[in-house]
Amino acid sequence: MAITYKRTSPYANTDVYGFFLDVANIPAIPIDSNDVAYEIDAIYKNRPDLLAFDLYGDSALWWVFAVRNPNIIQDPIFDFEPGITIFVPQKQNLTNALGL
């Protein structure tokens, strides 16, 4: 049985050998002039999945914020704090980058 990951998974581009993942090949989220500076609200504290659902309609895209903001978010859960400003890709740009 082959293991495959959805295109919304950070592991979608990572090779799988049997039941083991190869070295992670996380998709790049390109910087775009249309990206929006967003200050994280208190309701999203430690919950990037909720923001991903509200912005993109899919909570599985929680990892996009950490990939797009590597100098701001090292830990994708505990660095997701109110008052921190991150750059958020537009839904269409993200769809194009991930091939959704």
PDB file of C-alpha atoms in Angstrom:
ATOM      1  CA  MET A   1       0.000   0.000   0.000  1.00  0.00           C
ATOM      2  CA  ALA A   2       1.536   3.309  -1.087  1.00  0.00           C
ATOM      3  CA  ILE A   3       1.394   6.227   1.266  1.00  0.00           C
ATOM      4  CA  THR A   4       0.498   9.545  -0.304  1.00  0.00           C
ATOM      5  CA  TYR A   5      -0.142  12.908   1.238  1.00  0.00           C
ATOM      6  CA  LYS A   6      -2.664  15.529   0.188  1.00  0.00           C
ATOM      7  CA  ARG A   7      -1.353  18.603  -1.652  1.00  0.00           C
ATOM      8  CA  THR A   8      -2.212  20.644   1.464  1.00  0.00           C
ATOM      9  CA  SER A   9       0.238  18.618   3.575  1.00  0.00           C
ATOM     10  CA  PRO A  10       3.751  19.924   4.192  1.00  0.00           C
ATOM     11  CA  TYR A  11       4.917  16.393   3.257  1.00  0.00           C
ATOM     12  CA  ALA A  12       3.252  16.309  -0.163  1.00  0.00           C
ATOM     13  CA  ASN A  13       6.620  16.614  -1.974  1.00  0.00           C
ATOM     14  CA  THR A  14       8.540  14.303   0.343  1.00  0.00           C
ATOM     15  CA  ASP A  15       9.396  10.840  -0.934  1.00  0.00           C
ATOM     16  CA  VAL A  16       8.080   7.847   0.995  1.00  0.00           C
ATOM     17  CA  TYR A  17       9.967   4.560   1.230  1.00  0.00           C
ATOM     18  CA  GLY A  18       7.656   1.872   2.540  1.00  0.00           C
ATOM     19  CA  PHE A  19       6.339   3.461   5.721  1.00  0.00           C
ATOM     20  CA  PHE A  20       9.229   5.898   6.128  1.00  0.00           C
ATOM     21  CA  LEU A  21       9.520   9.496   4.970  1.00  0.00           C
ATOM     22  CA  ASP A  22      12.684  10.668   3.281  1.00  0.00           C
ATOM     23  CA  VAL A  23      14.249  13.973   4.327  1.00  0.00           C
ATOM     24  CA  ALA A  24      11.437  16.523   4.372  1.00  0.00           C
ATOM     25  CA  ASN A  25      10.939  18.428   1.135  1.00  0.00           C
ATOM     26  CA  ILE A  26       8.616  21.186   2.371  1.00  0.00           C
ATOM     27  CA  PRO A  27       7.094  23.232  -0.468  1.00  0.00           C
ATOM     28  CA  ALA A  28       8.334  26.798  -0.758  1.00  0.00           C
ATOM     29  CA  ILE A  29       5.840  29.608  -0.359  1.00  0.00           C
ATOM     30  CA  PRO A  30       7.172  32.359  -2.615  1.00  0.00           C
ATOM     31  CA  ILE A  31       7.241  35.958  -1.437  1.00  0.00           C
ATOM     32  CA  ASP A  32       4.779  38.044  -3.397  1.00  0.00           C
ATOM     33  CA  SER A  33       4.075  41.767  -3.433  1.00  0.00           C
ATOM     34  CA  ASN A  34       0.397  40.923  -2.751  1.00  0.00           C
ATOM     35  CA  ASP A  35       1.169  39.234   0.589  1.00  0.00           C
ATOM     36  CA  VAL A  36      -0.694  40.866   3.463  1.00  0.00           C
ATOM     37  CA  ALA A  37       0.930  41.959   6.729  1.00  0.00           C
ATOM     38  CA  TYR A  38      -1.304  40.460   9.411  1.00  0.00           C
ATOM     39  CA  GLU A  39      -1.114  41.003  13.162  1.00  0.00           C
ATOM     40  CA  ILE A  40      -2.108  37.798  14.924  1.00  0.00           C
ATOM     41  CA  ASP A  41      -5.315  38.254  16.955  1.00  0.00           C
ATOM     42  CA  ALA A  42      -5.767  36.850  20.460  1.00  0.00           C
ATOM     43  CA  ILE A  43      -8.324  34.286  19.208  1.00  0.00           C
ATOM     44  CA  TYR A  44      -5.553  32.623  17.144  1.00  0.00           C
ATOM     45  CA  LYS A  45      -3.036  32.286  20.013  1.00  0.00           C
ATOM     46  CA  ASN A  46      -1.174  29.014  19.387  1.00  0.00           C
ATOM     47  CA  ARG A  47      -3.788  28.079  16.744  1.00  0.00           C
ATOM     48  CA  PRO A  48      -2.455  28.598  13.210  1.00  0.00           C
ATOM     49  CA  ASP A  49      -4.948  25.957  12.081  1.00  0.00           C
ATOM     50  CA  LEU A  50      -7.859  28.251  12.950  1.00  0.00           C
ATOM     51  CA  LEU A  51      -6.369  31.159  11.008  1.00  0.00           C
ATOM     52  CA  ALA A  52      -5.675  28.861   8.036  1.00  0.00           C
ATOM     53  CA  PHE A  53      -9.303  27.744   8.087  1.00  0.00           C
ATOM     54  CA  ASP A  54     -10.604  31.311   8.287  1.00  0.00           C
ATOM     55  CA  LEU A  55      -8.334  32.556   5.482  1.00  0.00           C
ATOM     56  CA  TYR A  56      -8.131  29.551   3.172  1.00  0.00           C
ATOM     57  CA  GLY A  57     -11.030  27.305   4.180  1.00  0.00           C
ATOM     58  CA  ASP A  58      -8.611  24.489   5.103  1.00  0.00           C
ATOM     59  CA  SER A  59      -7.050  24.051   8.543  1.00  0.00           C
ATOM     60  CA  ALA A  60      -4.457  21.657   7.038  1.00  0.00           C
ATOM     61  CA  LEU A  61      -2.619  24.715   5.661  1.00  0.00           C
ATOM     62  CA  TRP A  62      -1.499  25.779   9.168  1.00  0.00           C
ATOM     63  CA  TRP A  63       2.164  25.186   8.271  1.00  0.00           C
ATOM     64  CA  VAL A  64       2.123  27.853   5.530  1.00  0.00           C
ATOM     65  CA  PHE A  65       2.562  30.667   8.059  1.00  0.00           C
ATOM     66  CA  ALA A  66       5.796  29.201   9.449  1.00  0.00           C
ATOM     67  CA  VAL A  67       7.206  28.483   5.987  1.00  0.00           C
ATOM     68  CA  ARG A  68       6.355  31.975   4.728  1.00  0.00           C
ATOM     69  CA  ASN A  69       7.733  33.679   7.899  1.00  0.00           C
ATOM     70  CA  PRO A  70      10.841  31.675   8.900  1.00  0.00           C
ATOM     71  CA  ASN A  71      12.540  34.618  10.637  1.00  0.00           C
ATOM     72  CA  ILE A  72       9.480  35.293  12.786  1.00  0.00           C
ATOM     73  CA  ILE A  73       8.036  31.839  13.471  1.00  0.00           C
ATOM     74  CA  GLN A  74      10.482  29.075  14.395  1.00  0.00           C
ATOM     75  CA  ASP A  75       7.930  27.019  16.338  1.00  0.00           C
ATOM     76  CA  PRO A  76       4.715  26.969  14.289  1.00  0.00           C
ATOM     77  CA  ILE A  77       2.509  26.565  17.361  1.00  0.00           C
ATOM     78  CA  PHE A  78       4.072  28.350  20.325  1.00  0.00           C
ATOM     79  CA  ASP A  79       5.484  31.283  18.339  1.00  0.00           C
ATOM     80  CA  PHE A  80       1.973  31.999  17.027  1.00  0.00           C
ATOM     81  CA  GLU A  81       1.318  34.744  19.578  1.00  0.00           C
ATOM     82  CA  PRO A  82      -1.034  37.743  19.594  1.00  0.00           C
ATOM     83  CA  GLY A  83       0.566  40.984  18.480  1.00  0.00           C
ATOM     84  CA  ILE A  84       3.152  39.374  16.189  1.00  0.00           C
ATOM     85  CA  THR A  85       2.934  40.589  12.599  1.00  0.00           C
ATOM     86  CA  ILE A  86       3.395  37.961   9.898  1.00  0.00           C
ATOM     87  CA  PHE A  87       3.038  37.990   6.138  1.00  0.00           C
ATOM     88  CA  VAL A  88       0.104  35.987   4.834  1.00  0.00           C
ATOM     89  CA  PRO A  89      -0.071  34.831   1.203  1.00  0.00           C
ATOM     90  CA  GLN A  90      -3.193  35.598  -0.793  1.00  0.00           C
ATOM     91  CA  LYS A  91      -5.353  32.512  -1.314  1.00  0.00           C
ATOM     92  CA  GLN A  92      -4.855  32.527  -5.106  1.00  0.00           C
ATOM     93  CA  ASN A  93      -1.059  32.794  -4.774  1.00  0.00           C
ATOM     94  CA  LEU A  94      -1.024  29.932  -2.278  1.00  0.00           C
ATOM     95  CA  THR A  95      -3.244  27.812  -4.532  1.00  0.00           C
ATOM     96  CA  ASN A  96      -0.865  28.391  -7.440  1.00  0.00           C
ATOM     97  CA  ALA A  97       2.275  27.685  -5.363  1.00  0.00           C
ATOM     98  CA  LEU A  98       0.920  24.386  -4.008  1.00  0.00           C
ATOM     99  CA  GLY A  99      -0.819  23.288  -7.179  1.00  0.00           C
ATOM    100  CA  LEU A 100      -4.223  23.056  -5.516  1.00  0.00           C
TER     101      LEU A 100
END
